[in-house]
mmCIF file with all atom_site columns, C-alpha atoms in Angstrom:
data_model
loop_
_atom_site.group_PDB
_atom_site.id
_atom_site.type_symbol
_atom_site.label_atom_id
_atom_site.label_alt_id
_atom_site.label_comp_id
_atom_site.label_asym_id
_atom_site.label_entity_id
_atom_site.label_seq_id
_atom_site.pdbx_PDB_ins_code
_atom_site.Cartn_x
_atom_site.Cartn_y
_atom_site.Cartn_z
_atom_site.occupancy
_atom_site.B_iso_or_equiv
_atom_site.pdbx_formal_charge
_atom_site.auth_seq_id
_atom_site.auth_comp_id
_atom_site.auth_asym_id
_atom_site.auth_atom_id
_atom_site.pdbx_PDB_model_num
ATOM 1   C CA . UNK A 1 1   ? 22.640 -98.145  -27.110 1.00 0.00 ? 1   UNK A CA 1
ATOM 2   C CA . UNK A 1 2   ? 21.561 -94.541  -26.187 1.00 0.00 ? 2   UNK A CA 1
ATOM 3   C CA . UNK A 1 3   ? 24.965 -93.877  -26.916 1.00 0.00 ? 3   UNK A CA 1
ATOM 4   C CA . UNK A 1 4   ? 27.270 -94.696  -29.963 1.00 0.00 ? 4   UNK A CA 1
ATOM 5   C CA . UNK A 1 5   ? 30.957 -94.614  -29.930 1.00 0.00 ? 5   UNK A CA 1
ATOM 6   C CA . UNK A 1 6   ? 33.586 -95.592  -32.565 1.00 0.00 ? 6   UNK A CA 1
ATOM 7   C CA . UNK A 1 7   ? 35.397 -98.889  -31.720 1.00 0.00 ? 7   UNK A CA 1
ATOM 8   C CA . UNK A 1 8   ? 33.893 -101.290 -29.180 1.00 0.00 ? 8   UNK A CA 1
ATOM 9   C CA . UNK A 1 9   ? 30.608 -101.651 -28.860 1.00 0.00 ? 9   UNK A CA 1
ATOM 10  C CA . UNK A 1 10  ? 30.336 -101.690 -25.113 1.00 0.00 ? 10  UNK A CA 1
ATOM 11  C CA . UNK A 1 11  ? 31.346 -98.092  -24.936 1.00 0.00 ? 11  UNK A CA 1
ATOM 12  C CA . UNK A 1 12  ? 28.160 -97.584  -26.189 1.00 0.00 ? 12  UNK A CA 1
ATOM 13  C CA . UNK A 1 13  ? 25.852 -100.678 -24.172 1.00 0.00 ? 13  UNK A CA 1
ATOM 14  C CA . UNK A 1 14  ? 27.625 -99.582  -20.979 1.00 0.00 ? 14  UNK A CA 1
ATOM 15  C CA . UNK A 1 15  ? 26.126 -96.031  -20.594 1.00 0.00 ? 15  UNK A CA 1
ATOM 16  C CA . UNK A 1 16  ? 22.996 -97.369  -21.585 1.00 0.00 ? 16  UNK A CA 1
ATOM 17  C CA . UNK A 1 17  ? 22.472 -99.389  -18.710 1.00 0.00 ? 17  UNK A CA 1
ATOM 18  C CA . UNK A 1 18  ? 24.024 -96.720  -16.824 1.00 0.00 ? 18  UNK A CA 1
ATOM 19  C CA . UNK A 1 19  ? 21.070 -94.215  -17.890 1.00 0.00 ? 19  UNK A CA 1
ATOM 20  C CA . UNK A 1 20  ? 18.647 -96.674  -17.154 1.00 0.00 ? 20  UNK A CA 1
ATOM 21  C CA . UNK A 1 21  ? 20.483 -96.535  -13.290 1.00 0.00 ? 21  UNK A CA 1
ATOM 22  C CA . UNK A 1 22  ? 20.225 -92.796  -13.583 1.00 0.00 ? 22  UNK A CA 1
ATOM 23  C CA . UNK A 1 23  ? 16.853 -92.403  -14.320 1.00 0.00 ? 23  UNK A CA 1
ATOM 24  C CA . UNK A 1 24  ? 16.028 -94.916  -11.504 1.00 0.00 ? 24  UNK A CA 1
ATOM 25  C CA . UNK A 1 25  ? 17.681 -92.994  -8.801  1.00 0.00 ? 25  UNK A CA 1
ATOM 26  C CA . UNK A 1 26  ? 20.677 -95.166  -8.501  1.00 0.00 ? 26  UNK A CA 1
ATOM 27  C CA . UNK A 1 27  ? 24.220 -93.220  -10.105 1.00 0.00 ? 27  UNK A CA 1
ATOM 28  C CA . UNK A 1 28  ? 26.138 -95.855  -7.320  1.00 0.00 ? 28  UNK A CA 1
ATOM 29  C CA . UNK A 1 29  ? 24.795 -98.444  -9.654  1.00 0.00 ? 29  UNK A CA 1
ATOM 30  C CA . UNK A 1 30  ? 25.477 -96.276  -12.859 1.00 0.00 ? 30  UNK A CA 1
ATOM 31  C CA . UNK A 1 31  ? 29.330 -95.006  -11.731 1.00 0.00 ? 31  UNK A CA 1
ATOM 32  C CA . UNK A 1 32  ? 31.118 -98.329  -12.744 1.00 0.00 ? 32  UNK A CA 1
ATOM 33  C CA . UNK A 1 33  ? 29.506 -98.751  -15.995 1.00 0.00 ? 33  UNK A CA 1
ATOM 34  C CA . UNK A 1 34  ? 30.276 -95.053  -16.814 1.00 0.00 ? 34  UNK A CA 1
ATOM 35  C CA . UNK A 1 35  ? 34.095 -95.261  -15.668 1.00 0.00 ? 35  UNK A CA 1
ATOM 36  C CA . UNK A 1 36  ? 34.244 -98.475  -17.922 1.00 0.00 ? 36  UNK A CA 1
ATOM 37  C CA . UNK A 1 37  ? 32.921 -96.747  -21.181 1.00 0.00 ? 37  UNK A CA 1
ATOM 38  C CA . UNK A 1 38  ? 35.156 -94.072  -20.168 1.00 0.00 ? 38  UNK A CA 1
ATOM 39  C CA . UNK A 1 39  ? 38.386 -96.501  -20.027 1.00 0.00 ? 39  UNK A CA 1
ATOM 40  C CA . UNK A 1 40  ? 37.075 -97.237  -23.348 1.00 0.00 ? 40  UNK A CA 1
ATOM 41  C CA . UNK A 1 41  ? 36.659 -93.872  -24.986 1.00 0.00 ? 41  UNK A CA 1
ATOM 42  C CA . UNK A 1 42  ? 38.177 -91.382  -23.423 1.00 0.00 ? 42  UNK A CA 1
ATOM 43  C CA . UNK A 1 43  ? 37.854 -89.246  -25.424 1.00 0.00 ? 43  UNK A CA 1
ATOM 44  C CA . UNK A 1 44  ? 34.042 -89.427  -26.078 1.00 0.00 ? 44  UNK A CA 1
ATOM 45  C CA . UNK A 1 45  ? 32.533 -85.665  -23.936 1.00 0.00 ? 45  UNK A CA 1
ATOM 46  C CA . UNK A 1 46  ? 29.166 -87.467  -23.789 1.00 0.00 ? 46  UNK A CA 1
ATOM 47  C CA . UNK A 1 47  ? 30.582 -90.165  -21.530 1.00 0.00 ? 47  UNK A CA 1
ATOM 48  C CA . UNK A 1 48  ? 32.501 -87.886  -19.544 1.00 0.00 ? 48  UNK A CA 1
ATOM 49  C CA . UNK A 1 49  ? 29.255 -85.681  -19.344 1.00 0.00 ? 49  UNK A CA 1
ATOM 50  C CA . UNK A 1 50  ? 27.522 -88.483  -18.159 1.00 0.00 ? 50  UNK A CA 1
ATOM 51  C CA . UNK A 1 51  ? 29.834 -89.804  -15.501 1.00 0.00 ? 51  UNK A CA 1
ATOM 52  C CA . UNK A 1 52  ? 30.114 -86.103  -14.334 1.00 0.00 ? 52  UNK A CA 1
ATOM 53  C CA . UNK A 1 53  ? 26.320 -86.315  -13.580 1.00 0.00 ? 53  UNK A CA 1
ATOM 54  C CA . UNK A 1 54  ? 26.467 -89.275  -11.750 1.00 0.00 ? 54  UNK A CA 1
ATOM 55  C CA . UNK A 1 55  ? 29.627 -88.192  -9.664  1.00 0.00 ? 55  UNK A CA 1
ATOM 56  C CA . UNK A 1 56  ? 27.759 -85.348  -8.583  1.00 0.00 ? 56  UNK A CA 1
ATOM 57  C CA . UNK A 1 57  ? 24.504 -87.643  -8.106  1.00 0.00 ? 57  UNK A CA 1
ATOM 58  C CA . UNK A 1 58  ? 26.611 -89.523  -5.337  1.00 0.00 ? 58  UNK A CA 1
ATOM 59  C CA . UNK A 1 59  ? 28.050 -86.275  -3.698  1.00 0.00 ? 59  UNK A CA 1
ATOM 60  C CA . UNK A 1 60  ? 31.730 -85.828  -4.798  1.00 0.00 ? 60  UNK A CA 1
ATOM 61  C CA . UNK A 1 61  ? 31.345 -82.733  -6.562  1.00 0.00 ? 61  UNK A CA 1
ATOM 62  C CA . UNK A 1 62  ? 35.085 -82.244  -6.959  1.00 0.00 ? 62  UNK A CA 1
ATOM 63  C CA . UNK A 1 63  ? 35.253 -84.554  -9.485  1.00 0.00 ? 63  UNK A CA 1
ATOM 64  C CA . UNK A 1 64  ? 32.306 -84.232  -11.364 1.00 0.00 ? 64  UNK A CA 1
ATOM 65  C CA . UNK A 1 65  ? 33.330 -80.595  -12.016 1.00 0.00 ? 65  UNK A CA 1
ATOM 66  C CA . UNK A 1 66  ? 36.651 -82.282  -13.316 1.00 0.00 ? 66  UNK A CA 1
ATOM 67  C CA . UNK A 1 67  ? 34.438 -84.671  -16.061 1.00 0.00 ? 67  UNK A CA 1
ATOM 68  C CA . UNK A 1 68  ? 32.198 -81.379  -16.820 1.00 0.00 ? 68  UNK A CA 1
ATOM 69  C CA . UNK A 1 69  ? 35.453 -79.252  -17.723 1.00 0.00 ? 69  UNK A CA 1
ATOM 70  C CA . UNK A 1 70  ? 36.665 -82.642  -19.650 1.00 0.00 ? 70  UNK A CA 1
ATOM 71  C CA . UNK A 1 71  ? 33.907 -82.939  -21.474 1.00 0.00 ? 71  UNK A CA 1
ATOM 72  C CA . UNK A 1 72  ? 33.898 -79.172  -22.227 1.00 0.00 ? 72  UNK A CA 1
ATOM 73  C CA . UNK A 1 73  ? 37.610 -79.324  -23.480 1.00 0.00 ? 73  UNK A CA 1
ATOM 74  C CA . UNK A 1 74  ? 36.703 -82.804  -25.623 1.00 0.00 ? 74  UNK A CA 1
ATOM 75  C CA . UNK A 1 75  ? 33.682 -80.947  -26.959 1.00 0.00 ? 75  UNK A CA 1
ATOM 76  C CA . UNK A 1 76  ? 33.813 -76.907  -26.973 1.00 0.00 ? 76  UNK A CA 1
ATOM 77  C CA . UNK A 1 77  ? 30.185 -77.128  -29.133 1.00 0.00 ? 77  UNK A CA 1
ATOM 78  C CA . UNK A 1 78  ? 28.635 -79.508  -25.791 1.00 0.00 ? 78  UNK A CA 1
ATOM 79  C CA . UNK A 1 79  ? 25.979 -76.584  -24.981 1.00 0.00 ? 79  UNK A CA 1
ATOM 80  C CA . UNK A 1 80  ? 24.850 -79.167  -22.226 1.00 0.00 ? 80  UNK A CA 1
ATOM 81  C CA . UNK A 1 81  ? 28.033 -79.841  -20.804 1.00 0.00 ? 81  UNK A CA 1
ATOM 82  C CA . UNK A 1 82  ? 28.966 -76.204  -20.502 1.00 0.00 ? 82  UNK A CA 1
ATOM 83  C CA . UNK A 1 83  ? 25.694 -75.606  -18.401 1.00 0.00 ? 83  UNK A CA 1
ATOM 84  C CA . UNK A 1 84  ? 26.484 -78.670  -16.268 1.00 0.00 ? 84  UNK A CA 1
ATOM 85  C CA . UNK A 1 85  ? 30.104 -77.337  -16.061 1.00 0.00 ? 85  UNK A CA 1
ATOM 86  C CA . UNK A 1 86  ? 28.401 -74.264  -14.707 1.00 0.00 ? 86  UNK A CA 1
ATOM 87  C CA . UNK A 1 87  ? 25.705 -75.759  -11.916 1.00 0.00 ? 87  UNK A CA 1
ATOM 88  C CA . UNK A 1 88  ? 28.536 -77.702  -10.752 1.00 0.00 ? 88  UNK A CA 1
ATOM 89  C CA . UNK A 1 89  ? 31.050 -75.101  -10.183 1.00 0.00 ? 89  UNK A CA 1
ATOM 90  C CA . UNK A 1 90  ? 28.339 -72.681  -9.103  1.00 0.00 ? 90  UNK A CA 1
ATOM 91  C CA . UNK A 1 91  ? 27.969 -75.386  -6.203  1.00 0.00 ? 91  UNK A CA 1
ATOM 92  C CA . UNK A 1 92  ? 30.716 -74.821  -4.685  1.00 0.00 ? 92  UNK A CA 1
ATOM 93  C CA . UNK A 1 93  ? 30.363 -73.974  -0.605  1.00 0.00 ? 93  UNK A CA 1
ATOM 94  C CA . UNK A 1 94  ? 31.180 -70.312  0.041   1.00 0.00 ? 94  UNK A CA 1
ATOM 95  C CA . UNK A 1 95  ? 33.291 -71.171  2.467   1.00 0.00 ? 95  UNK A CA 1
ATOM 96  C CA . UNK A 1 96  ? 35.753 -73.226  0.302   1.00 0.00 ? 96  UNK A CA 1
ATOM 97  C CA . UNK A 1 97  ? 39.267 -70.972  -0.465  1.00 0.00 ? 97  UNK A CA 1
ATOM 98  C CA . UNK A 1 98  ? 38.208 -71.492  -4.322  1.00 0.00 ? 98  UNK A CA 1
ATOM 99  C CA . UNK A 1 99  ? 34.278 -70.176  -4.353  1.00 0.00 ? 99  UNK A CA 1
ATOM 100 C CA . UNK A 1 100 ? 35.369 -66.986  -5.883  1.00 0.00 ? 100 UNK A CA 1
ATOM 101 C CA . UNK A 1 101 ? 37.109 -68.320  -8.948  1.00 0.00 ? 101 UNK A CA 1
ATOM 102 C CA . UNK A 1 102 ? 34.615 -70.967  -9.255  1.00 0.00 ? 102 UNK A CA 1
ATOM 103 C CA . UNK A 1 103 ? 32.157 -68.275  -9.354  1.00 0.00 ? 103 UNK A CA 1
ATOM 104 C CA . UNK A 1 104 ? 34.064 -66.556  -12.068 1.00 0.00 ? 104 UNK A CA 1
ATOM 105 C CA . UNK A 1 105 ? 34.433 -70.004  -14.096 1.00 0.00 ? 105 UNK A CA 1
ATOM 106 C CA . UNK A 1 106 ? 30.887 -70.772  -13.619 1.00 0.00 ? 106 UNK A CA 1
ATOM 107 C CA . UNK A 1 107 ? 29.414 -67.181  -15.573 1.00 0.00 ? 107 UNK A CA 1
ATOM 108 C CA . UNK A 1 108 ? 32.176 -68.024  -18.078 1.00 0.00 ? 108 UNK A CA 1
ATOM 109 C CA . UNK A 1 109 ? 30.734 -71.719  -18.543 1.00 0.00 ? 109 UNK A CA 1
ATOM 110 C CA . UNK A 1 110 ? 27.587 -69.962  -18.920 1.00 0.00 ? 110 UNK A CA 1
ATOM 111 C CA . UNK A 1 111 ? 28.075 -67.715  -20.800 1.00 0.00 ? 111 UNK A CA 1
ATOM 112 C CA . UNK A 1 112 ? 30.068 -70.538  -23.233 1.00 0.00 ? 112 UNK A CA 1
ATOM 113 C CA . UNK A 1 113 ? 26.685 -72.089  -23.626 1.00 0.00 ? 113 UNK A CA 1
ATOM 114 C CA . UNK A 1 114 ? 24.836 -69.305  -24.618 1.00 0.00 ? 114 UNK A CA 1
ATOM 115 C CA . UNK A 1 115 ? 27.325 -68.516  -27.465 1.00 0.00 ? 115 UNK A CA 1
ATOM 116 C CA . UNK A 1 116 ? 26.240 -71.982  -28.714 1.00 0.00 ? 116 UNK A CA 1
ATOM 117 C CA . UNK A 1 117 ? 22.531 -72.474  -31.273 1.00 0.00 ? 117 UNK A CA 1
ATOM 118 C CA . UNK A 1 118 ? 20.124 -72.804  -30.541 1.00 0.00 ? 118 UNK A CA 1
ATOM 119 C CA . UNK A 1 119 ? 18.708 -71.094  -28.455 1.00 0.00 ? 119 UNK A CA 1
ATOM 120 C CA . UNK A 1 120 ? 19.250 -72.181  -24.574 1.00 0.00 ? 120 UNK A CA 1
ATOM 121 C CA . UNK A 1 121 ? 16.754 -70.870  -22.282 1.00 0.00 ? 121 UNK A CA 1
ATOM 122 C CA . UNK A 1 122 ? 17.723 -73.009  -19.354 1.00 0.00 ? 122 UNK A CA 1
ATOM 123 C CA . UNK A 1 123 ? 21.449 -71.203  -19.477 1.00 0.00 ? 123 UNK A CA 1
ATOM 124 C CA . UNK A 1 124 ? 20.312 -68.316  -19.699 1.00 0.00 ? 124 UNK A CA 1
ATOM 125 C CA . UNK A 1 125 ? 17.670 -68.641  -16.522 1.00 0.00 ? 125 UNK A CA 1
ATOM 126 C CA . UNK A 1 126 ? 20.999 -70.248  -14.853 1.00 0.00 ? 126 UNK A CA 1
ATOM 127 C CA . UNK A 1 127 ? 22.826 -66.585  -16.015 1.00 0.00 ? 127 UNK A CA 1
ATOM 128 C CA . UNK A 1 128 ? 20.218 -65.182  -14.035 1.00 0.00 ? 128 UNK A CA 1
ATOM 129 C CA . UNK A 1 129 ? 20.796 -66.889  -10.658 1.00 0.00 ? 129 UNK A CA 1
ATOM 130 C CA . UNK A 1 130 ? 24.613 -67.143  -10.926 1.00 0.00 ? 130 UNK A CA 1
ATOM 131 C CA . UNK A 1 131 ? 24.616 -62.832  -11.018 1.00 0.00 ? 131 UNK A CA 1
ATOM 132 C CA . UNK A 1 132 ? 21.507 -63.076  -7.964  1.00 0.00 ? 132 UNK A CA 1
ATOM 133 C CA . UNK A 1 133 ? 24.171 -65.404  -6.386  1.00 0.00 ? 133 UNK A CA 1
ATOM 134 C CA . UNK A 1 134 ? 27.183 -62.849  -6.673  1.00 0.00 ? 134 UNK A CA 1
ATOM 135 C CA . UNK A 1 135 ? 24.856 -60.067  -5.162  1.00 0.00 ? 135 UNK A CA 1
ATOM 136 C CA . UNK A 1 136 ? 23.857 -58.425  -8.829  1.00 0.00 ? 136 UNK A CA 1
ATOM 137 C CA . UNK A 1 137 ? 20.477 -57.941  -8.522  1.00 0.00 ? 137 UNK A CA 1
ATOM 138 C CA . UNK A 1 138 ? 20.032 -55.886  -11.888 1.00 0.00 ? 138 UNK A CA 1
ATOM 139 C CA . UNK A 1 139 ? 22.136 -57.850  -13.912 1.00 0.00 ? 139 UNK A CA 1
ATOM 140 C CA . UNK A 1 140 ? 19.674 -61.095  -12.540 1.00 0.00 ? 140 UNK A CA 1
ATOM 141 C CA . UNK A 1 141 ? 16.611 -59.264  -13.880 1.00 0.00 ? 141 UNK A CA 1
ATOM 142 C CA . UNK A 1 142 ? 18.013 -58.608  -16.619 1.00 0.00 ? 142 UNK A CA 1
ATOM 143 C CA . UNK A 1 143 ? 19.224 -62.370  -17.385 1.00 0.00 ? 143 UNK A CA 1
ATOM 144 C CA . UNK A 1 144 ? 15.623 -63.505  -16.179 1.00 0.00 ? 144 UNK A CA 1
ATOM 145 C CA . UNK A 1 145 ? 13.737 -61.244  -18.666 1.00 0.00 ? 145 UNK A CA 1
ATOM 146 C CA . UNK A 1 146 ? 16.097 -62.666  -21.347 1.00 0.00 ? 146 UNK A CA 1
ATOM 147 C CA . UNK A 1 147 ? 15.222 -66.081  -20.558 1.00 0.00 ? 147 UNK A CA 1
ATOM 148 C CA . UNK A 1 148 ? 11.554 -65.535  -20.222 1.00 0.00 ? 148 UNK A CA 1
ATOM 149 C CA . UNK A 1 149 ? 11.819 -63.837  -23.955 1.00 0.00 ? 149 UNK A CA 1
ATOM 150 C CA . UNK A 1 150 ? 13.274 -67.129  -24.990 1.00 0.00 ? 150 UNK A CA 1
ATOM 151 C CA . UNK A 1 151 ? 10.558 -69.120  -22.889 1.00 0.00 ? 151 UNK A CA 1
ATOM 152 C CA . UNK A 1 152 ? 7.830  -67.404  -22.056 1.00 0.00 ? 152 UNK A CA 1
ATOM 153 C CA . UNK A 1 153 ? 6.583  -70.799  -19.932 1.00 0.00 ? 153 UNK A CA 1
ATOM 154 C CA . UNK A 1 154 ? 9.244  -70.570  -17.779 1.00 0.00 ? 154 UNK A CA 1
ATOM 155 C CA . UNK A 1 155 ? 7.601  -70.581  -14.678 1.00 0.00 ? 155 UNK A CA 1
ATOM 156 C CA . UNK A 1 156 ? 10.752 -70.712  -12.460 1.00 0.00 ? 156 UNK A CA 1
ATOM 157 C CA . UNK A 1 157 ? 12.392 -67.881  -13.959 1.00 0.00 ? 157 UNK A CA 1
ATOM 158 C CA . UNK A 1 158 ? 9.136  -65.788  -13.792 1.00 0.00 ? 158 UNK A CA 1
ATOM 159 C CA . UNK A 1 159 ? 9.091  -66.794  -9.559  1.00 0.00 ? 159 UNK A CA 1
ATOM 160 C CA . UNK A 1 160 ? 12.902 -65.678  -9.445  1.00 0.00 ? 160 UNK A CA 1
ATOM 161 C CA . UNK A 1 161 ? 12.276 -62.584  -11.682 1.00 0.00 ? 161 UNK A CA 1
ATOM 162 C CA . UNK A 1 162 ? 8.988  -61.467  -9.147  1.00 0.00 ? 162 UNK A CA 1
ATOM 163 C CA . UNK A 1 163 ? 11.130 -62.075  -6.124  1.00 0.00 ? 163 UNK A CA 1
ATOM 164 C CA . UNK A 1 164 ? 13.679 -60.115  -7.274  1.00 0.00 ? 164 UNK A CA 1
ATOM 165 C CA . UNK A 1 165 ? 11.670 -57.630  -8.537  1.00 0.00 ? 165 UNK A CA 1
ATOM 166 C CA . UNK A 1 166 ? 9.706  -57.542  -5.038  1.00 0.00 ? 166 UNK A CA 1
ATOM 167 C CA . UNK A 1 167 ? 13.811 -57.428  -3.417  1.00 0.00 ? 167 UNK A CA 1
ATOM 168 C CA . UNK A 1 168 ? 14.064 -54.126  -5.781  1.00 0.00 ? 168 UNK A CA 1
ATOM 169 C CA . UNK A 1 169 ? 11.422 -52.811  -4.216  1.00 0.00 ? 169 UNK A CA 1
ATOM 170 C CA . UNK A 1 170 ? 9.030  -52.645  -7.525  1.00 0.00 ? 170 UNK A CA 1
ATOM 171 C CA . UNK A 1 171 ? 5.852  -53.871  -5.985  1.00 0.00 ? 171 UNK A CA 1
ATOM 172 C CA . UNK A 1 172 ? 3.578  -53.969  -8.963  1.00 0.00 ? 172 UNK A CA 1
ATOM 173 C CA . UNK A 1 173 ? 5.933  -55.256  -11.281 1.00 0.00 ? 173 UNK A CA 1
ATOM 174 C CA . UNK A 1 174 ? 6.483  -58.122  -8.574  1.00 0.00 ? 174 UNK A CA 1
ATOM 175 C CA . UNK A 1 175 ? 2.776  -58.737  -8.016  1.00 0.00 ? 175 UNK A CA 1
ATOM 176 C CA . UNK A 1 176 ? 2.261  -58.852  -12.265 1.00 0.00 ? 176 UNK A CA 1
ATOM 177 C CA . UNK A 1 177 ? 5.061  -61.326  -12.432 1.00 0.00 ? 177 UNK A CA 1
ATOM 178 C CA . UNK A 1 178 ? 3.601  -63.882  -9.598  1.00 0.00 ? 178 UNK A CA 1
ATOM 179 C CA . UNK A 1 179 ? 0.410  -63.080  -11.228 1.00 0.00 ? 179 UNK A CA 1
ATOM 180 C CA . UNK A 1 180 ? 2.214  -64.656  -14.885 1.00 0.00 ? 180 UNK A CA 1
ATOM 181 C CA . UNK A 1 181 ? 3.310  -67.524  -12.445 1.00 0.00 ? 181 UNK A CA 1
ATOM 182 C CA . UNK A 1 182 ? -0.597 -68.558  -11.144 1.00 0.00 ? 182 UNK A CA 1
ATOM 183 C CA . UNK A 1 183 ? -1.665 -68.035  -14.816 1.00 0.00 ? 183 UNK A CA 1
ATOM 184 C CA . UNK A 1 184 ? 0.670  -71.056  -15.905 1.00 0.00 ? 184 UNK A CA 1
ATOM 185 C CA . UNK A 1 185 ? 0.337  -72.876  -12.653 1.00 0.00 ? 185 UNK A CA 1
ATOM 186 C CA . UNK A 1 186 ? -2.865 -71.921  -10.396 1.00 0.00 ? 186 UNK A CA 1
ATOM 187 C CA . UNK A 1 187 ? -1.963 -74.502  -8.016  1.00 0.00 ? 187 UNK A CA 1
ATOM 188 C CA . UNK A 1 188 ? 1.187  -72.195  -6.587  1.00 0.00 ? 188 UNK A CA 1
ATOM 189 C CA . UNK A 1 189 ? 0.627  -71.349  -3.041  1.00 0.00 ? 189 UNK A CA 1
ATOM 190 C CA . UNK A 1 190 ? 3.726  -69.661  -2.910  1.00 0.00 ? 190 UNK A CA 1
ATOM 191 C CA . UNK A 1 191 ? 3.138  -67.517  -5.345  1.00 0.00 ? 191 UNK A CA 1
ATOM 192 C CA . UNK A 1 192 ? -0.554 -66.904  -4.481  1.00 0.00 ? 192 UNK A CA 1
ATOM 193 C CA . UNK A 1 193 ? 0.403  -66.221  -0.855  1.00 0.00 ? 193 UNK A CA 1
ATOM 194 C CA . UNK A 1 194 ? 3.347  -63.827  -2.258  1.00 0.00 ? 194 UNK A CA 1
ATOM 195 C CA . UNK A 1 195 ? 0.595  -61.933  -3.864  1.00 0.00 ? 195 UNK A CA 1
ATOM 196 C CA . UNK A 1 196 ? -1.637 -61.412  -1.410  1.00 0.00 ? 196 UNK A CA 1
ATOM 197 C CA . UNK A 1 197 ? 1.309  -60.553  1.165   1.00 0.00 ? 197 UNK A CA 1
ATOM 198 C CA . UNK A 1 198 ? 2.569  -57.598  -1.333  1.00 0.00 ? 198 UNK A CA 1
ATOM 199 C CA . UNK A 1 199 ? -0.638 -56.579  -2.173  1.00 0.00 ? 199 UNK A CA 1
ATOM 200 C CA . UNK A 1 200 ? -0.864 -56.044  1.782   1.00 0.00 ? 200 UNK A CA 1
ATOM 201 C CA . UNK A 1 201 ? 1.814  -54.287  1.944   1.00 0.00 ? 201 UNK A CA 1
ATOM 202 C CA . UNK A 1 202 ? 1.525  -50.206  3.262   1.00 0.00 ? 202 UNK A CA 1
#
C-alpha cells in the first residue's frame, strides 16, 4: 500500500488503488475507494488529503476545501495539505459572497506551510500569486524573489516575477527575468516573444 494506517489493512490497499485512478486521470473511479478508507480511518489527514484532491479533480470544490481544512486540523505539521488547503480556497469564484474570507484563509494556509521545514518553494511561489491575486503587486515580487532564492529553477515563478515586473513598469528588470526563463527553457515562445515586444517598446 502507498499508504499505511493502523487497524485494517484496507485503509491502506484502498487509497492505493485510488492513486493508481488518480494518476490515470480518473478521481470518479478513485472517490469511492477514498471515502471507504476514510470510513475506516477517519482520522488519518493523508486520506482526507487525498480524497480532497480527488473531490476537487471531479469539480465540487466545496467539499474538497472541507477534507483540505480536515486534514489540516488532523495534521497541523501536513505542509502539503496546508498548500492544498490554500489552492483550493484561493479557487473560489469572485463572485461567491465568501471570496473575501476565503482569500484571507487561503494567505493564512499559506503562510501555515511555510512555517513548516523544510523548505517549501512551491508555497512560497503560491504566496506570490495569492498577494498578485488580491491586487499587491509588491508584496507578489517580493514572494516571487523569495521563492526563486529557494529554487532558483523555478521557471514559473521567474515568468510571474518578469510579468509583474514588466506590470511595474521596470522594463529591464522584466526583460533580464524572461531572459532567466529562455536560459532554463529555450523552447518558450512566450517568453521569447515577451522579450522582443519590451525590448520594442519606446
Amino acid at each position: 500500500p502507498l499508504h499505511t494506517a493502523p487497524g485494517d489493512d484496507r485503509a491502506g490497499t484502498y487509497p492505493s488503488y485510488a492513486v493508481a485512478f488518480l494518476e490515470d486521470g480518473q478521481p470518479q473511479q478513485a472517490m469511492p475507494l477514498l471515502r471507504k478508507a476514510v470510513a475506516l480511518e477517519p482520522d488519518n489527514a493523508e486520506l482526507r488529503n487525498d480524497l480532497a484532491i480527488a473531490l476537487r479533480k471531479t469539480g465540487d470544490l466545496d467539499a474538497a476545501i472541507v477534507e483540505f481544512g480536515n486534514a489540516t486540523r488532523l495534521r497541523p505539521d501536513y505542509p502539503d495539505a496546508h498548500l492544498n488547503f490554500s489552492t483550493a480556497l484561493s479557487a473560489t469564484p469572485g463572485t461567491a459572497p465568501d471570496y473575501e474570507g476565503n482569500m484571507q484563509a487561503a494567505l493564512a494556509a499559506c503562510r501555515g506551510a511555510l512555517r513548516l521545514p523544510p523548505q517549501f518553494p512551491l508555497a512560497q511561489s503560491h504566496l506570490g500569486f495569492l498577494h498578485y491575486k488580491r491586487g499587491d503587486l509588491p508584496g507578489a515580487i517580493g514572494a516571487w524573489r523569495v521563492a526563486l532564492q529557494m529554487d532558483p529553477t523555478d521557471v514559473r515563478s521567474l515568468a510571474n516575477l518578469a510579468g509583474a515586473l514588466a506590470q511595474q513598469g521596470d522594463v529591464e528588470g522584466a526583460i533580464v527575468e524572461y531572459q532567466r526563463v529562455l536560459e532554463l527553457n529555450p523552447d518558450d515562445v512566450a517568453a521569447r516573444k515577451m522579450v522582443e515586444k519590451l525590448r520594442a517598446a519606446p
